[in-house]
PDB file of C-alpha atoms and ligand atoms in Angstrom:
ATOM      1  CA  MET J 565      22.304  27.806-100.824  1.00  0.00           C
ATOM      2  CA  THR J 566      21.912  30.634 -98.318  1.00  0.00           C
ATOM      3  CA  GLU J 567      18.800  30.913 -96.210  1.00  0.00           C
ATOM      4  CA  THR J 568      16.225  33.424 -97.367  1.00  0.00           C
ATOM      5  CA  THR J 569      14.859  35.597 -94.581  1.00  0.00           C
ATOM      6  CA  ILE J 570      11.228  36.667 -94.907  1.00  0.00           C
ATOM      7  CA  THR J 571      10.378  40.020 -93.356  1.00  0.00           C
ATOM      8  CA  LEU J 572       7.135  42.023 -93.143  1.00  0.00           C
ATOM      9  CA  VAL J 573       6.556  45.746 -93.344  1.00  0.00           C
ATOM     10  CA  GLN J 574       3.306  47.678 -93.260  1.00  0.00           C
ATOM     11  CA  GLY J 575       3.334  50.602 -95.658  1.00  0.00           C
ATOM     12  CA  ASP J 576       3.739  51.909 -99.174  1.00  0.00           C
ATOM     13  CA  ILE J 577       6.011  49.707-101.287  1.00  0.00           C
ATOM     14  CA  THR J 578       7.196  52.696-103.328  1.00  0.00           C
ATOM     15  CA  ARG J 579       8.915  54.012-100.162  1.00  0.00           C
ATOM     16  CA  GLU J 580      10.990  50.890 -99.698  1.00  0.00           C
ATOM     17  CA  ARG J 581      14.688  50.544-100.398  1.00  0.00           C
ATOM     18  CA  ALA J 582      15.514  47.187-101.955  1.00  0.00           C
ATOM     19  CA  ASP J 583      17.504  45.817-104.870  1.00  0.00           C
ATOM     20  CA  ALA J 584      14.231  44.981-106.587  1.00  0.00           C
ATOM     21  CA  ILE J 585      10.645  46.074-106.011  1.00  0.00           C
ATOM     22  CA  VAL J 586       7.953  43.840-107.461  1.00  0.00           C
ATOM     23  CA  ASN J 587       5.033  45.450-109.258  1.00  0.00           C
ATOM     24  CA  ALA J 588       1.570  43.877-109.280  1.00  0.00           C
ATOM     25  CA  ALA J 589       1.241  44.804-112.940  1.00  0.00           C
ATOM     26  CA  ASN J 590      -1.363  43.967-115.532  1.00  0.00           C
ATOM     27  CA  SER J 591      -0.508  42.225-118.754  1.00  0.00           C
ATOM     28  CA  SER J 592      -0.467  45.443-120.798  1.00  0.00           C
ATOM     29  CA  LEU J 593       2.601  46.583-118.810  1.00  0.00           C
ATOM     30  CA  LEU J 594       1.359  50.096-119.473  1.00  0.00           C
ATOM     31  CA  GLY J 595       0.262  51.003-115.980  1.00  0.00           C
ATOM     32  CA  GLY J 596      -2.881  50.731-113.912  1.00  0.00           C
ATOM     33  CA  GLY J 597      -4.156  51.433-110.430  1.00  0.00           C
ATOM     34  CA  GLY J 598      -3.021  50.236-107.010  1.00  0.00           C
ATOM     35  CA  VAL J 599       0.645  49.276-106.710  1.00  0.00           C
ATOM     36  CA  ASP J 600       1.141  49.693-110.456  1.00  0.00           C
ATOM     37  CA  GLY J 601      -0.073  53.287-110.477  1.00  0.00           C
ATOM     38  CA  ALA J 602       1.957  54.148-107.386  1.00  0.00           C
ATOM     39  CA  ILE J 603       5.159  52.669-108.847  1.00  0.00           C
ATOM     40  CA  HIS J 604       4.842  54.588-112.107  1.00  0.00           C
ATOM     41  CA  ARG J 605       3.915  57.827-110.316  1.00  0.00           C
ATOM     42  CA  ARG J 606       6.802  57.698-107.918  1.00  0.00           C
ATOM     43  CA  GLY J 607       9.317  55.961-110.195  1.00  0.00           C
ATOM     44  CA  GLY J 608       8.850  58.418-113.037  1.00  0.00           C
ATOM     45  CA  PRO J 609       8.638  57.983-116.822  1.00  0.00           C
ATOM     46  CA  ALA J 610      11.766  55.819-117.276  1.00  0.00           C
ATOM     47  CA  ILE J 611       9.875  52.742-116.083  1.00  0.00           C
ATOM     48  CA  LEU J 612       7.000  53.240-118.528  1.00  0.00           C
ATOM     49  CA  ALA J 613       9.483  53.862-121.348  1.00  0.00           C
ATOM     50  CA  GLU J 614      11.093  50.464-120.729  1.00  0.00           C
ATOM     51  CA  CYS J 615       7.694  48.824-120.452  1.00  0.00           C
ATOM     52  CA  ARG J 616       6.732  50.255-123.838  1.00  0.00           C
ATOM     53  CA  ALA J 617       9.977  48.932-125.292  1.00  0.00           C
ATOM     54  CA  LEU J 618       9.148  45.476-123.923  1.00  0.00           C
ATOM     55  CA  ARG J 619       5.725  45.660-125.563  1.00  0.00           C
ATOM     56  CA  ALA J 620       7.403  46.608-128.845  1.00  0.00           C
ATOM     57  CA  SER J 621       9.829  43.661-128.639  1.00  0.00           C
ATOM     58  CA  HIS J 622       9.456  40.458-126.578  1.00  0.00           C
ATOM     59  CA  TYR J 623       5.980  41.029-125.228  1.00  0.00           C
ATOM     60  CA  GLY J 624       3.943  42.211-128.177  1.00  0.00           C
ATOM     61  CA  LYS J 625       0.812  40.594-126.724  1.00  0.00           C
ATOM     62  CA  GLY J 626       1.627  41.672-123.194  1.00  0.00           C
ATOM     63  CA  LEU J 627       3.123  39.826-120.250  1.00  0.00           C
ATOM     64  CA  PRO J 628       1.270  36.561-119.603  1.00  0.00           C
ATOM     65  CA  THR J 629      -0.269  35.891-116.181  1.00  0.00           C
ATOM     66  CA  GLY J 630       2.195  34.266-113.793  1.00  0.00           C
ATOM     67  CA  GLN J 631       5.300  35.528-115.592  1.00  0.00           C
ATOM     68  CA  ALA J 632       7.748  38.274-114.617  1.00  0.00           C
ATOM     69  CA  VAL J 633      10.060  40.759-116.327  1.00  0.00           C
ATOM     70  CA  ALA J 634      12.408  43.464-115.045  1.00  0.00           C
ATOM     71  CA  THR J 635      12.894  47.121-115.925  1.00  0.00           C
ATOM     72  CA  THR J 636      14.791  49.980-114.362  1.00  0.00           C
ATOM     73  CA  ALA J 637      13.345  51.289-111.101  1.00  0.00           C
ATOM     74  CA  GLY J 638      13.596  54.884-112.290  1.00  0.00           C
ATOM     75  CA  GLU J 639      13.560  57.207-109.304  1.00  0.00           C
ATOM     76  CA  LEU J 640      12.563  54.552-106.782  1.00  0.00           C
ATOM     77  CA  ASP J 641      15.120  53.586-104.163  1.00  0.00           C
ATOM     78  CA  ALA J 642      15.851  50.315-105.951  1.00  0.00           C
ATOM     79  CA  ARG J 643      17.805  49.070-108.940  1.00  0.00           C
ATOM     80  CA  TRP J 644      15.006  47.225-110.658  1.00  0.00           C
ATOM     81  CA  VAL J 645      11.258  46.875-110.796  1.00  0.00           C
ATOM     82  CA  ILE J 646      10.143  43.325-111.493  1.00  0.00           C
ATOM     83  CA  HIS J 647       6.711  43.364-113.120  1.00  0.00           C
ATOM     84  CA  THR J 648       4.521  40.328-112.639  1.00  0.00           C
ATOM     85  CA  VAL J 649       0.896  39.724-113.564  1.00  0.00           C
ATOM     86  CA  GLY J 650      -1.255  38.042-110.947  1.00  0.00           C
ATOM     87  CA  PRO J 651      -4.334  36.000-111.805  1.00  0.00           C
ATOM     88  CA  VAL J 652      -7.782  37.536-111.385  1.00  0.00           C
ATOM     89  CA  PHE J 653      -9.748  35.806-108.622  1.00  0.00           C
ATOM     90  CA  GLN J 654     -12.971  34.206-109.750  1.00  0.00           C
ATOM     91  CA  ALA J 655     -15.569  32.826-107.370  1.00  0.00           C
ATOM     92  CA  SER J 656     -16.168  30.001-109.847  1.00  0.00           C
ATOM     93  CA  GLY J 657     -12.593  28.845-109.374  1.00  0.00           C
ATOM     94  CA  SER J 658      -9.167  30.389-109.754  1.00  0.00           C
ATOM     95  CA  ASP J 659      -5.799  28.782-110.268  1.00  0.00           C
ATOM     96  CA  PRO J 660      -3.580  29.257-107.204  1.00  0.00           C
ATOM     97  CA  SER J 661      -0.611  27.905-109.148  1.00  0.00           C
ATOM     98  CA  LEU J 662      -0.646  31.041-111.282  1.00  0.00           C
ATOM     99  CA  LEU J 663      -0.377  33.192-108.156  1.00  0.00           C
ATOM    100  CA  ALA J 664       2.451  30.983-106.859  1.00  0.00           C
ATOM    101  CA  SER J 665       4.102  31.341-110.247  1.00  0.00           C
ATOM    102  CA  CYS J 666       4.249  35.144-109.827  1.00  0.00           C
ATOM    103  CA  TYR J 667       6.398  34.763-106.720  1.00  0.00           C
ATOM    104  CA  ARG J 668       8.544  31.991-108.185  1.00  0.00           C
ATOM    105  CA  GLU J 669       9.145  33.733-111.513  1.00  0.00           C
ATOM    106  CA  SER J 670       9.863  37.071-109.822  1.00  0.00           C
ATOM    107  CA  LEU J 671      12.514  35.381-107.654  1.00  0.00           C
ATOM    108  CA  LYS J 672      13.958  33.726-110.747  1.00  0.00           C
ATOM    109  CA  VAL J 673      14.291  37.120-112.441  1.00  0.00           C
ATOM    110  CA  ALA J 674      15.784  38.508-109.203  1.00  0.00           C
ATOM    111  CA  ASP J 675      18.398  35.743-109.257  1.00  0.00           C
ATOM    112  CA  GLU J 676      19.227  36.460-112.889  1.00  0.00           C
ATOM    113  CA  LEU J 677      19.747  40.121-111.985  1.00  0.00           C
ATOM    114  CA  GLY J 678      21.747  39.343-108.847  1.00  0.00           C
ATOM    115  CA  ALA J 679      19.232  41.061-106.552  1.00  0.00           C
ATOM    116  CA  ARG J 680      19.710  40.148-102.889  1.00  0.00           C
ATOM    117  CA  THR J 681      16.750  42.034-101.398  1.00  0.00           C
ATOM    118  CA  VAL J 682      13.315  41.921-102.986  1.00  0.00           C
ATOM    119  CA  ALA J 683      10.144  43.711-101.855  1.00  0.00           C
ATOM    120  CA  PHE J 684       6.796  42.174-102.821  1.00  0.00           C
ATOM    121  CA  PRO J 685       3.270  43.542-102.512  1.00  0.00           C
ATOM    122  CA  ALA J 686       0.372  41.158-101.872  1.00  0.00           C
ATOM    123  CA  ILE J 687      -0.105  40.282-105.536  1.00  0.00           C
ATOM    124  CA  SER J 688      -3.700  39.887-106.825  1.00  0.00           C
ATOM    125  CA  THR J 689      -5.309  41.039-103.570  1.00  0.00           C
ATOM    126  CA  GLY J 690      -6.445  44.454-104.783  1.00  0.00           C
ATOM    127  CA  ALA J 691      -8.246  45.008-108.065  1.00  0.00           C
ATOM    128  CA  TYR J 692      -7.779  41.309-108.872  1.00  0.00           C
ATOM    129  CA  GLY J 693      -9.850  40.302-105.856  1.00  0.00           C
ATOM    130  CA  TRP J 694      -7.931  37.417-104.301  1.00  0.00           C
ATOM    131  CA  PRO J 695      -8.907  36.811-100.643  1.00  0.00           C
ATOM    132  CA  MET J 696      -6.016  38.105 -98.519  1.00  0.00           C
ATOM    133  CA  GLU J 697      -5.795  35.081 -96.249  1.00  0.00           C
ATOM    134  CA  GLU J 698      -5.351  32.599 -99.080  1.00  0.00           C
ATOM    135  CA  ALA J 699      -3.075  34.961-101.014  1.00  0.00           C
ATOM    136  CA  ALA J 700      -0.867  35.329 -97.924  1.00  0.00           C
ATOM    137  CA  ARG J 701      -0.620  31.561 -97.529  1.00  0.00           C
ATOM    138  CA  ILE J 702       0.289  31.082-101.186  1.00  0.00           C
ATOM    139  CA  ALA J 703       2.841  33.911-101.057  1.00  0.00           C
ATOM    140  CA  VAL J 704       4.634  32.660 -97.943  1.00  0.00           C
ATOM    141  CA  GLU J 705       4.516  28.956 -98.886  1.00  0.00           C
ATOM    142  CA  THR J 706       5.848  29.675-102.360  1.00  0.00           C
ATOM    143  CA  VAL J 707       8.730  31.837-101.176  1.00  0.00           C
ATOM    144  CA  ARG J 708       9.655  29.219 -98.570  1.00  0.00           C
ATOM    145  CA  ALA J 709       9.649  26.490-101.213  1.00  0.00           C
ATOM    146  CA  THR J 710      11.670  28.405-103.812  1.00  0.00           C
ATOM    147  CA  GLU J 711      15.419  27.927-104.167  1.00  0.00           C
ATOM    148  CA  THR J 712      16.873  31.402-104.544  1.00  0.00           C
ATOM    149  CA  ALA J 713      20.013  33.388-103.788  1.00  0.00           C
ATOM    150  CA  VAL J 714      17.831  36.281-102.598  1.00  0.00           C
ATOM    151  CA  ALA J 715      18.780  36.924 -98.971  1.00  0.00           C
ATOM    152  CA  GLU J 716      15.694  38.916 -97.933  1.00  0.00           C
ATOM    153  CA  VAL J 717      12.171  38.697 -99.240  1.00  0.00           C
ATOM    154  CA  ARG J 718      10.186  41.560 -97.757  1.00  0.00           C
ATOM    155  CA  PHE J 719       6.418  41.564 -98.002  1.00  0.00           C
ATOM    156  CA  VAL J 720       5.119  45.124 -97.936  1.00  0.00           C
ATOM    157  CA  LEU J 721       1.491  45.167 -96.858  1.00  0.00           C
ATOM    158  CA  PHE J 722      -0.633  48.211 -97.286  1.00  0.00           C
ATOM    159  CA  ASP J 723      -2.916  47.851 -94.289  1.00  0.00           C
ATOM    160  CA  GLU J 724      -3.030  46.351 -90.831  1.00  0.00           C
ATOM    161  CA  ARG J 725      -5.255  43.431 -91.756  1.00  0.00           C
ATOM    162  CA  ALA J 726      -2.995  42.314 -94.591  1.00  0.00           C
ATOM    163  CA  TYR J 727       0.011  42.621 -92.293  1.00  0.00           C
ATOM    164  CA  ALA J 728      -1.687  40.525 -89.628  1.00  0.00           C
ATOM    165  CA  LEU J 729      -2.647  37.802 -92.102  1.00  0.00           C
ATOM    166  CA  PHE J 730       0.898  37.577 -93.451  1.00  0.00           C
ATOM    167  CA  ALA J 731       2.280  37.559 -89.896  1.00  0.00           C
ATOM    168  CA  GLU J 732       0.038  34.607 -89.104  1.00  0.00           C
ATOM    169  CA  GLN J 733       1.555  32.657 -91.987  1.00  0.00           C
ATOM    170  CA  LEU J 734       5.051  33.302 -90.657  1.00  0.00           C
ATOM    171  CA  ARG J 735       4.323  32.032 -87.149  1.00  0.00           C
TER     172      ARG J 735
HETATM  173  P1  LIG X 673      -3.761  43.420-108.205  1.00  0.00           P
HETATM  174  O1  LIG X 673      -4.264  44.055-109.472  1.00  0.00           O
HETATM  175  O2  LIG X 673      -2.683  42.381-108.446  1.00  0.00           O
HETATM  176  O3  LIG X 673      -4.856  42.960-107.313  1.00  0.00           O
HETATM  177  P2  LIG X 673      -3.368  45.917-106.693  1.00  0.00           P
HETATM  178  O4  LIG X 673      -2.242  46.868-106.901  1.00  0.00           O
HETATM  179  O5  LIG X 673      -4.730  46.356-107.039  1.00  0.00           O
HETATM  180  O6  LIG X 673      -2.926  44.596-107.476  1.00  0.00           O
HETATM  181  O7  LIG X 673      -3.371  45.462-105.177  1.00  0.00           O
HETATM  182  C1  LIG X 673      -2.471  44.531-104.615  1.00  0.00           C
HETATM  183  C2  LIG X 673      -2.323  44.801-103.117  1.00  0.00           C
HETATM  184  O8  LIG X 673      -1.451  45.904-102.929  1.00  0.00           O
HETATM  185  C3  LIG X 673      -3.611  45.172-102.399  1.00  0.00           C
HETATM  186  O9  LIG X 673      -3.629  44.467-101.177  1.00  0.00           O
HETATM  187  C4  LIG X 673      -3.495  46.685-102.172  1.00  0.00           C
HETATM  188  O10 LIG X 673      -4.139  47.085-100.975  1.00  0.00           O
HETATM  189  C5  LIG X 673      -2.007  46.828-102.017  1.00  0.00           C
HETATM  190  N1  LIG X 673      -1.443  48.155-102.363  1.00  0.00           N
HETATM  191  C6  LIG X 673      -1.980  49.166-103.092  1.00  0.00           C
HETATM  192  N2  LIG X 673      -1.120  50.201-103.198  1.00  0.00           N
HETATM  193  C7  LIG X 673       0.004  49.821-102.511  1.00  0.00           C
HETATM  194  C8  LIG X 673       1.267  50.449-102.222  1.00  0.00           C
HETATM  195  N3  LIG X 673       1.557  51.673-102.661  1.00  0.00           N
HETATM  196  N4  LIG X 673       2.179  49.747-101.494  1.00  0.00           N
HETATM  197  C9  LIG X 673       1.916  48.507-101.046  1.00  0.00           C
HETATM  198  N5  LIG X 673       0.759  47.872-101.283  1.00  0.00           N
HETATM  199  C10 LIG X 673      -0.192  48.521-101.986  1.00  0.00           C
END
């Protein structure tokens, strides 16, 4: 098994070139804010059309939390968008294994597709409220522990603080 290299970029994930770009979707698969909104805006209507088709077929009730599914990347500089649904953070207790599952299942889909470069946002750290430091730890630990043929996992962090917290995990 080849080594997976983890790289970090600060910026807008919709500007990245990669085989697959991961979307921090919600279970409806029909769009939302944050990364999801940006991906559909920049990727164009082909992505939403495939998401609707998924809702009409395999995912009638939506995509469950922690799972992942691929569509075209439309006009993005990628071949596929892999949609995954992060868990909502709750102060009363949240399940980190569901967040880990997003990374693992997305890499599994990437392997099925034959993607060699995959760009991830910091899943669940926006509208879903997960503390960035813990989310960064879970993201990096999970990718390191996952057997995959993906050669580069690139975390694309929107702001400086997120970048710094991910960089700390890689040291
Ligand atoms: P979730 O609903 O899983 O929390 P969000 O899209 O709301 O997902 O946010 C996830 C993370 O992505 C947040 O840290 C947010 O700042 C960041 N983010 C938002 N837009 C972009 C973008 N265009 N590129 C990269 N990261 C983004």
